[in-house]
Short mmCIF file of C-alpha atoms in Angstrom, two decimals:
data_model
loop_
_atom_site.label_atom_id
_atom_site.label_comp_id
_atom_site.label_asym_id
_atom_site.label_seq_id
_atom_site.Cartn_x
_atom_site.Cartn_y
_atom_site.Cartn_z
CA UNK A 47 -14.22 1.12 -16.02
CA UNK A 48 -11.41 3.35 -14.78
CA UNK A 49 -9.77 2.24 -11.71
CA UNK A 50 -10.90 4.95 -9.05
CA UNK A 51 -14.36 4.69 -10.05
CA UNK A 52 -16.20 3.04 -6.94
CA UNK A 53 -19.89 3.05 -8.29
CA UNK A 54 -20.26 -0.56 -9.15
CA UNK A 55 -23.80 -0.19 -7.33
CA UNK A 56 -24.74 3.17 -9.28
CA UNK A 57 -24.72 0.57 -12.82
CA UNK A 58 -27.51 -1.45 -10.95
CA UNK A 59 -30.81 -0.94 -13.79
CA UNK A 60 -33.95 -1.46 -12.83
CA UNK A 61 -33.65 -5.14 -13.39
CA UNK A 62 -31.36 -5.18 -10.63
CA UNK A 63 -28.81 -6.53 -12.94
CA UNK A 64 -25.38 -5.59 -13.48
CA UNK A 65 -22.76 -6.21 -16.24
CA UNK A 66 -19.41 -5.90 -15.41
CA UNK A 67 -16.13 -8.01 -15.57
CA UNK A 68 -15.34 -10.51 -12.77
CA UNK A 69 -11.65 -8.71 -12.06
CA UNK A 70 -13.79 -5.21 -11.16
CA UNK A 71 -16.24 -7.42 -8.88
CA UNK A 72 -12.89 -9.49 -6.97
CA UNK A 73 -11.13 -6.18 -6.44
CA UNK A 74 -13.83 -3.90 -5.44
CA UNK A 75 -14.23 -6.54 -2.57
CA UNK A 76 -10.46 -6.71 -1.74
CA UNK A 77 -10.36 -3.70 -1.94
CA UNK A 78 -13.07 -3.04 0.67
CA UNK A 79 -12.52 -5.53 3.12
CA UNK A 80 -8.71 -4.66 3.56
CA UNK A 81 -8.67 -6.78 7.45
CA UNK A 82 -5.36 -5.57 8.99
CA UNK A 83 -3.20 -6.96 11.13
CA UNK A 84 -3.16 -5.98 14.85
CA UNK A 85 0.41 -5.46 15.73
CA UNK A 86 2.40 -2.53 16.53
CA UNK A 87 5.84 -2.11 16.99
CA UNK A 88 5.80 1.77 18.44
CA UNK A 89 4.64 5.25 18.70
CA UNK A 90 3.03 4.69 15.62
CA UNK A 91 1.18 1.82 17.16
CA UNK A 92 -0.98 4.32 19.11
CA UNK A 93 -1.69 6.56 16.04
CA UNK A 94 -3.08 3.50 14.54
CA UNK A 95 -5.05 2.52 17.77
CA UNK A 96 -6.63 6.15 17.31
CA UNK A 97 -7.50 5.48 14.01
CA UNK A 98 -9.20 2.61 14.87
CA UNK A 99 -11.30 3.96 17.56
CA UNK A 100 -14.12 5.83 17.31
CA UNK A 101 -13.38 9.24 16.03
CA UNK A 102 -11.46 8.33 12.81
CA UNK A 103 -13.30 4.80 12.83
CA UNK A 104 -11.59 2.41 9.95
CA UNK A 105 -14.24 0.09 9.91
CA UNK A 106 -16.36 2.17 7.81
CA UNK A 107 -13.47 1.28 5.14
CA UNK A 108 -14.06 -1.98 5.95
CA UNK A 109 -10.75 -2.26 8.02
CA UNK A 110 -11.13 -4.90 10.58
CA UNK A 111 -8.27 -5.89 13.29
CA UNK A 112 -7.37 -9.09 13.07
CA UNK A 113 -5.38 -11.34 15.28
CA UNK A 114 -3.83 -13.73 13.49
CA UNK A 115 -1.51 -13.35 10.15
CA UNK A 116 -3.69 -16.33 8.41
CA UNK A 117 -7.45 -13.68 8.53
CA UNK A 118 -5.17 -10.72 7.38
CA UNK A 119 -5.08 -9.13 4.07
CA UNK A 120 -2.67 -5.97 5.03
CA UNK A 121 0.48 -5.52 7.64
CA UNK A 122 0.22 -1.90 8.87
CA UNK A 123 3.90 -2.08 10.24
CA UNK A 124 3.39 0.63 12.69
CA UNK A 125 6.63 1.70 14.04
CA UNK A 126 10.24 1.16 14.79
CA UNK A 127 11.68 -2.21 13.17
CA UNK A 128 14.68 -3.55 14.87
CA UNK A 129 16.82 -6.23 14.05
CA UNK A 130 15.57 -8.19 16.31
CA UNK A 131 11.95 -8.02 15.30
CA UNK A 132 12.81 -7.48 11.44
CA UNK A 133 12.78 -11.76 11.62
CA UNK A 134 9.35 -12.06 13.58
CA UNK A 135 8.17 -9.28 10.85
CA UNK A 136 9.30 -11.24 7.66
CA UNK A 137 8.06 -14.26 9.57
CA UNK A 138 4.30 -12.55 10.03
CA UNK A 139 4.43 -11.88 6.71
CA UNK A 140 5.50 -15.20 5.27
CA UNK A 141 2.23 -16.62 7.38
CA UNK A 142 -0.45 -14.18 5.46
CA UNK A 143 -2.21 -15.38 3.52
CA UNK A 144 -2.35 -13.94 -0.68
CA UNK A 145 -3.76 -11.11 -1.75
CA UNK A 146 -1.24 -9.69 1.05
CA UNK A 147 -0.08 -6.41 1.16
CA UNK A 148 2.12 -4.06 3.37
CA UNK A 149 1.69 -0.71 4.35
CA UNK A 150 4.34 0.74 6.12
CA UNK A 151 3.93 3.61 8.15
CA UNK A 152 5.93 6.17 9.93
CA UNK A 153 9.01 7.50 8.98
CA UNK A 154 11.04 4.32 11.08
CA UNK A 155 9.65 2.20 8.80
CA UNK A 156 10.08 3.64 5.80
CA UNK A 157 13.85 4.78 6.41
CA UNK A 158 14.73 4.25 9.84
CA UNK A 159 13.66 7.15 11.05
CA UNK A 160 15.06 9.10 13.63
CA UNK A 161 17.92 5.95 13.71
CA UNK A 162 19.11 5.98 10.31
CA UNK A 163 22.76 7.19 10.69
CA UNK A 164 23.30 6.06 14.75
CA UNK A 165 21.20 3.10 14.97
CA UNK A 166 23.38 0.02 15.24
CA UNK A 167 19.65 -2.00 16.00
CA UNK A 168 17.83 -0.70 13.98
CA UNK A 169 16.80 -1.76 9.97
CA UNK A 170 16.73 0.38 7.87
CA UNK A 171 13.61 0.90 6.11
CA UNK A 172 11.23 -2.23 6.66
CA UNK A 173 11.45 -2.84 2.66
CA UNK A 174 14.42 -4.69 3.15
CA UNK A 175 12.51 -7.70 4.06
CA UNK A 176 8.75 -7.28 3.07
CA UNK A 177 7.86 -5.74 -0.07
CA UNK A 178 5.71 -2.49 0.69
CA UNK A 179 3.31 -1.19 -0.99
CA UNK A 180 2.28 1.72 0.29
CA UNK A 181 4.95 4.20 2.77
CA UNK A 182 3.05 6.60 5.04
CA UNK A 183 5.41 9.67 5.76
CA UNK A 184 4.99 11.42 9.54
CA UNK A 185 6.65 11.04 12.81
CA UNK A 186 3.95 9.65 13.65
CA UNK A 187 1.44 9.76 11.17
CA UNK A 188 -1.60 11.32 12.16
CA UNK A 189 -4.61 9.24 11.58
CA UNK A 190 -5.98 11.17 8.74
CA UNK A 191 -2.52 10.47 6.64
CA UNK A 192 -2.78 6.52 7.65
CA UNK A 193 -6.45 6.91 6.20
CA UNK A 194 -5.14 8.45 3.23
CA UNK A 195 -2.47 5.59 2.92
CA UNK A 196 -5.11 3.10 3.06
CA UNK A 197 -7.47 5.19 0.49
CA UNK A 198 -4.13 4.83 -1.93
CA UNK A 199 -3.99 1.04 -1.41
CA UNK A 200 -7.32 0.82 -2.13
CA UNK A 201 -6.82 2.49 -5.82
CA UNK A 202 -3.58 0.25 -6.08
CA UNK A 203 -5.96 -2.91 -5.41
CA UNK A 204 -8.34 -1.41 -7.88
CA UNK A 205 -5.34 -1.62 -10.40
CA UNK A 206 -4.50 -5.23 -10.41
CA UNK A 207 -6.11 -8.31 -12.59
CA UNK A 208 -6.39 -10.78 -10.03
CA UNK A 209 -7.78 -13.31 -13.33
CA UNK A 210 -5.59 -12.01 -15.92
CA UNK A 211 -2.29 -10.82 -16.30
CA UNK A 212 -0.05 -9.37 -13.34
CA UNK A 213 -0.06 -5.47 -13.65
CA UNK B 153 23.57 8.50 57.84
CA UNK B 154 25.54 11.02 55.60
CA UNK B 155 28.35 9.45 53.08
CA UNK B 156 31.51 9.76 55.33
CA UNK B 157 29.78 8.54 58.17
CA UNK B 158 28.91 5.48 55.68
CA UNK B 159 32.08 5.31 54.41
CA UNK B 160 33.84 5.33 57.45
CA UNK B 161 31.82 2.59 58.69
CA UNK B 162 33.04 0.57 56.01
CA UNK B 163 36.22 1.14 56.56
CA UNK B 164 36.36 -0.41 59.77
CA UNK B 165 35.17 -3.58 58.28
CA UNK B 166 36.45 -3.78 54.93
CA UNK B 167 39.62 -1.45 55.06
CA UNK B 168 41.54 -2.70 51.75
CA UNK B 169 38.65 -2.81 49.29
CA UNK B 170 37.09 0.75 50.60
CA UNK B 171 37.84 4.11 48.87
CA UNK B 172 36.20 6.86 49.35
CA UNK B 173 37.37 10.72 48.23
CA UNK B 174 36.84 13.51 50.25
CA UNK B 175 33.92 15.41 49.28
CA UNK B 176 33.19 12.28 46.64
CA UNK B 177 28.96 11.58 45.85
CA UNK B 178 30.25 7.80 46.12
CA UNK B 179 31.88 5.04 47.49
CA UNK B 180 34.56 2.66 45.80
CA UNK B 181 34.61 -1.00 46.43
CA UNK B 182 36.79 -3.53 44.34
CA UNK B 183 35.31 -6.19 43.15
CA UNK B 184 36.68 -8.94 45.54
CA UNK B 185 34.80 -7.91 48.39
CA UNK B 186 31.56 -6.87 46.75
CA UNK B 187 29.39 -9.52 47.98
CA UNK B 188 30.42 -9.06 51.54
CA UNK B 189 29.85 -5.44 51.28
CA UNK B 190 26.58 -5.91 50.10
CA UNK B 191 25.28 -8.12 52.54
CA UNK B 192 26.25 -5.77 55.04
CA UNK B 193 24.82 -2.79 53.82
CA UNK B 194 21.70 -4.87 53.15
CA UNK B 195 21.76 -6.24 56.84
CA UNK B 196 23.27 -3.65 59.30
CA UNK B 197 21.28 -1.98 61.54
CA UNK B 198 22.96 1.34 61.01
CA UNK B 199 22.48 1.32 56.88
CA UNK B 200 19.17 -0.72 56.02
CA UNK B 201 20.12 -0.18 52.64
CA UNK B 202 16.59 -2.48 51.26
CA UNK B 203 16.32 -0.70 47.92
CA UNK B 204 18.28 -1.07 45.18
CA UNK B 205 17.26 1.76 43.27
CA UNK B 206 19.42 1.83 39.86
CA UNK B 207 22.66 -0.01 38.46
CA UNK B 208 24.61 2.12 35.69
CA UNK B 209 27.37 0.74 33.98
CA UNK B 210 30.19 3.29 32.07
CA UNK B 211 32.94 3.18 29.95
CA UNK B 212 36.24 4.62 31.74
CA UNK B 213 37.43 5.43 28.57
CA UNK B 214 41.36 4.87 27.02
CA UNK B 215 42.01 2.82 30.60
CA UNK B 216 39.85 -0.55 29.16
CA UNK B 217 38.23 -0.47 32.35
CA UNK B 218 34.59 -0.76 32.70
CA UNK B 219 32.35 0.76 36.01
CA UNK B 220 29.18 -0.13 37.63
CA UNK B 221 27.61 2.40 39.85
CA UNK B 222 24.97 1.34 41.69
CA UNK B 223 22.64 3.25 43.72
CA UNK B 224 20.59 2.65 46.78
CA UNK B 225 17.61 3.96 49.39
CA UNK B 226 16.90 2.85 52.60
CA UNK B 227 13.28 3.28 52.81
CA UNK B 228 13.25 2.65 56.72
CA UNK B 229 15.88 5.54 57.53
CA UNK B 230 15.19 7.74 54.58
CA UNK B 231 19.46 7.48 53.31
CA UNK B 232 20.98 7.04 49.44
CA UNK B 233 23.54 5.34 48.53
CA UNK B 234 26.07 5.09 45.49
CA UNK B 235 28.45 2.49 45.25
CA UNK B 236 31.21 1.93 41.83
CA UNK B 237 32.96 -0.45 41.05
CA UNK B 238 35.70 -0.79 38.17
CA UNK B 239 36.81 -3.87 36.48
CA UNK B 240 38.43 -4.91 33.51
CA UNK B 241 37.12 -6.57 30.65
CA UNK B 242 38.91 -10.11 32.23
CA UNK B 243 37.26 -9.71 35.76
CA UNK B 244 33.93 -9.75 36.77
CA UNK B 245 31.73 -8.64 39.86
CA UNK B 246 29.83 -10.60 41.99
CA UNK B 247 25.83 -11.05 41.16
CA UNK B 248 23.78 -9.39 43.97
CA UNK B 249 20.45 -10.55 42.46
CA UNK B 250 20.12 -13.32 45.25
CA UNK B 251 20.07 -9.93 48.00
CA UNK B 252 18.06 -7.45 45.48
CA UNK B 253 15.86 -8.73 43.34
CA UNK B 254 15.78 -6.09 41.01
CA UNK B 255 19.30 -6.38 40.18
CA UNK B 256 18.55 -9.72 38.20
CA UNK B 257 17.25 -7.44 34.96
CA UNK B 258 20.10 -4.23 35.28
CA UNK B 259 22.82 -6.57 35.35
CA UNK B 260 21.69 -7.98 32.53
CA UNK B 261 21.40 -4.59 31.25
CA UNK B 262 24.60 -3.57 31.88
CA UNK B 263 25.84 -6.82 30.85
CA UNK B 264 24.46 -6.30 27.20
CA UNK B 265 25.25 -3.05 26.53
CA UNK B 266 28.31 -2.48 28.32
CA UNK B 267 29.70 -5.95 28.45
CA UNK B 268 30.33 -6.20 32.34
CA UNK B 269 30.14 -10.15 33.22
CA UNK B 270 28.81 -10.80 36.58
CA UNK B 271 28.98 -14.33 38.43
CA UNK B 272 26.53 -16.45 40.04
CA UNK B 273 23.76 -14.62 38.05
CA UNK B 274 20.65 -17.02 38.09
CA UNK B 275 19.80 -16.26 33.77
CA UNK B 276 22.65 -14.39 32.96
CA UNK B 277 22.23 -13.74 29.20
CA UNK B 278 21.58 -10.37 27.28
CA UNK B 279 17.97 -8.72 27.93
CA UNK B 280 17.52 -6.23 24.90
CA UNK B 281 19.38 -7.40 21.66
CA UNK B 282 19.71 -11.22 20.26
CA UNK B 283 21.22 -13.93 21.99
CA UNK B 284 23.87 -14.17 18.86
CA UNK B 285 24.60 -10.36 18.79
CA UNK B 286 28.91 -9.81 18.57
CA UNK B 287 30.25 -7.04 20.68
CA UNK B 288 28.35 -4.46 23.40
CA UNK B 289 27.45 -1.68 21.48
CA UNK B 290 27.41 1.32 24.57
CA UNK B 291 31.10 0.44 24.88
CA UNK B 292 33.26 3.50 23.09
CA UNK B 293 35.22 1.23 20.73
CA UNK B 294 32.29 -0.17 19.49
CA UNK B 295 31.97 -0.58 15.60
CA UNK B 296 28.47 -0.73 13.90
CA UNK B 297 28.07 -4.08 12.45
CA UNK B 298 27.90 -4.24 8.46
CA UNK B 299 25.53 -6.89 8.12
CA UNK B 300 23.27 -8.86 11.01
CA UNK B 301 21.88 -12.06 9.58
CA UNK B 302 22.21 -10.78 6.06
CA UNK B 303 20.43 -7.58 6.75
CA UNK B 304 22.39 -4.68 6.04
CA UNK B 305 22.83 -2.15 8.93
CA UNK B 306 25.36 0.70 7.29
CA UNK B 307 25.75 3.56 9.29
CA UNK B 308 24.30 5.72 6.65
CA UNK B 309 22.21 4.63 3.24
CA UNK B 310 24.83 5.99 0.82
CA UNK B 311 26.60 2.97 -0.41
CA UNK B 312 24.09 0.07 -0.72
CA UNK B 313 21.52 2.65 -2.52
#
């Protein structure tokens, strides 16, 4: 089965039985119930509110917000990470749960941003204390290009052998 | 009441620690006499000065002196106010939290950017960055940090890529 194909349900027959291995069945649920965390750090908070609402509506991806770091299965760090909160974000992270991933969006996360060369407070690049797995360019990113980051962490989940060997 | 005419009043009271320029936007007071001077533009009839609107705190440069300005409204006769005051890093000014309550937070403000201590403060600790943060980074001989609690913060990517 190649790893963007999505149609478990089109290999139902009419016995209503499917044969398939268990790593497709695991990831095509990860990858389908990716419950995000609901923090934001800036601008790019908002963006990600938008998404959320009703227009660009992430649930139908199966992208719930959650509340606490123990229900979450991704960190959308949306926004500008300073020093000060880089501790509380490694912290968050430390108090997911596995599978875990990170997606980090905005151009302050991903590099600093706007405070790369002046910023005495800011990190640069949230990398440098969670490992990310997906970086969503955009100052802020519009919702479409979060939707698109979480469409690519989708085919990344899709990827890995949660029973076998790490990809 | 127009600035001179403030000014002037002042002066009566508090000649020594009063300067004002001609044609200045602001009044000088030093430092000793701060908190007498601001009870009494809090409290005389004449000023009414019941708002603070705004403290600022600036860096005077190559002299190592460091300025507050503050400024202020009297919403029952309608006049502004701006008062500065210059210190040195050794000295400090007189909280006036206790007679405006919203200089509790721009003190503190001005404390952690600028590094202007203030006495008699009720929670007089920085606002905005960590408690354990070294130096106060809007001062002009500031120098970026190379590392904060072992993350890196260079002032450009270069030389840790």
């Amino acid at each position: 089965m190649k790893a963007s194909d999505l149609s478990v349900l089109n290999k139902f027959n009419k016995d209503n039985v499917i044969v398939e291995k268990l790593d497709t069945l695991i990831n095509w649920s990860r990858a389908n119930s990716q419950w995000y965390f609901q923090f934001g750090l800036a601008c790019c908070a908002i963006e990600m509110m938008a998404a959320a609402g009703p227009r660009h509506d992430l649930d139908r991806f199966g992208n719930i917000p959650r509340a606490s770091p123990r229900q979450s299965d991704v960190m959308i760090v949306a926004g500008t990470v300073t020093l000060k909160m880089a501790e509380r974000v490694k912290r968050l992270y430390e108090q997911m749960s596995d599978p875990k991933y990170v997606i980090s969006m905005g151009s302050c996360s991903n590099s600093g941003g706007p405070y790369w060369q002046h910023g005495y407070h800011v990190l640069k690049g949230v990398d440098l204390v969670v490992p990310v797995d997906v970086y969503v360019p955009g100052c802020p990113p519009r919702p479409e290009a979060l939707i698109q980051g979480i469409l690519e962490l989708q085919k990344k989940i899709k990827l890995q052998s949660p029973l076998g060997k790490e990809v | 009441m127009i600035i001179e005419d403030i000014a002037n009043l002042l002066k009566n009271k508090y000649s020594e620690s009063i300067e004002y320029l001609e044609d200045a936007k602001f009044i000088k007071v030093s430092a000793s006499d701060w908190n007498d001077v601001a009870l009494t533009i809090k409290n005389e009839d004449k000023l009414k000065f019941d708002y603070l609107m705004c403290i600022s705190s600036y860096d005077c440069g190559d002299k190592k002196t460091y300025g507050v300005a503050y400024n202020f409204k009297s919403t029952s006769l309608n006049h502004y106010l701006e008062i500065r005051i210059e210190v040195t890093d050794e000295d400090s000014i007189h909280s006036v939290s206790s007679i405006w309550g919203s200089a509790d937070w721009h003190e503190r403000e001005a404390y952690d950017m600028m590094g202007i201590k203030f006495e008699n403060h009720p929670n007089f600790k920085r606002i905005l960055l960590a408690d354990d943060w070294e130096g106060h980074p809007l001062r002009k001989d500031y120098d970026t940090p190379e590392y904060y609690r072992g993350m890196p913060v260079p002032k450009d990517k270069t030389y840790w890529e």
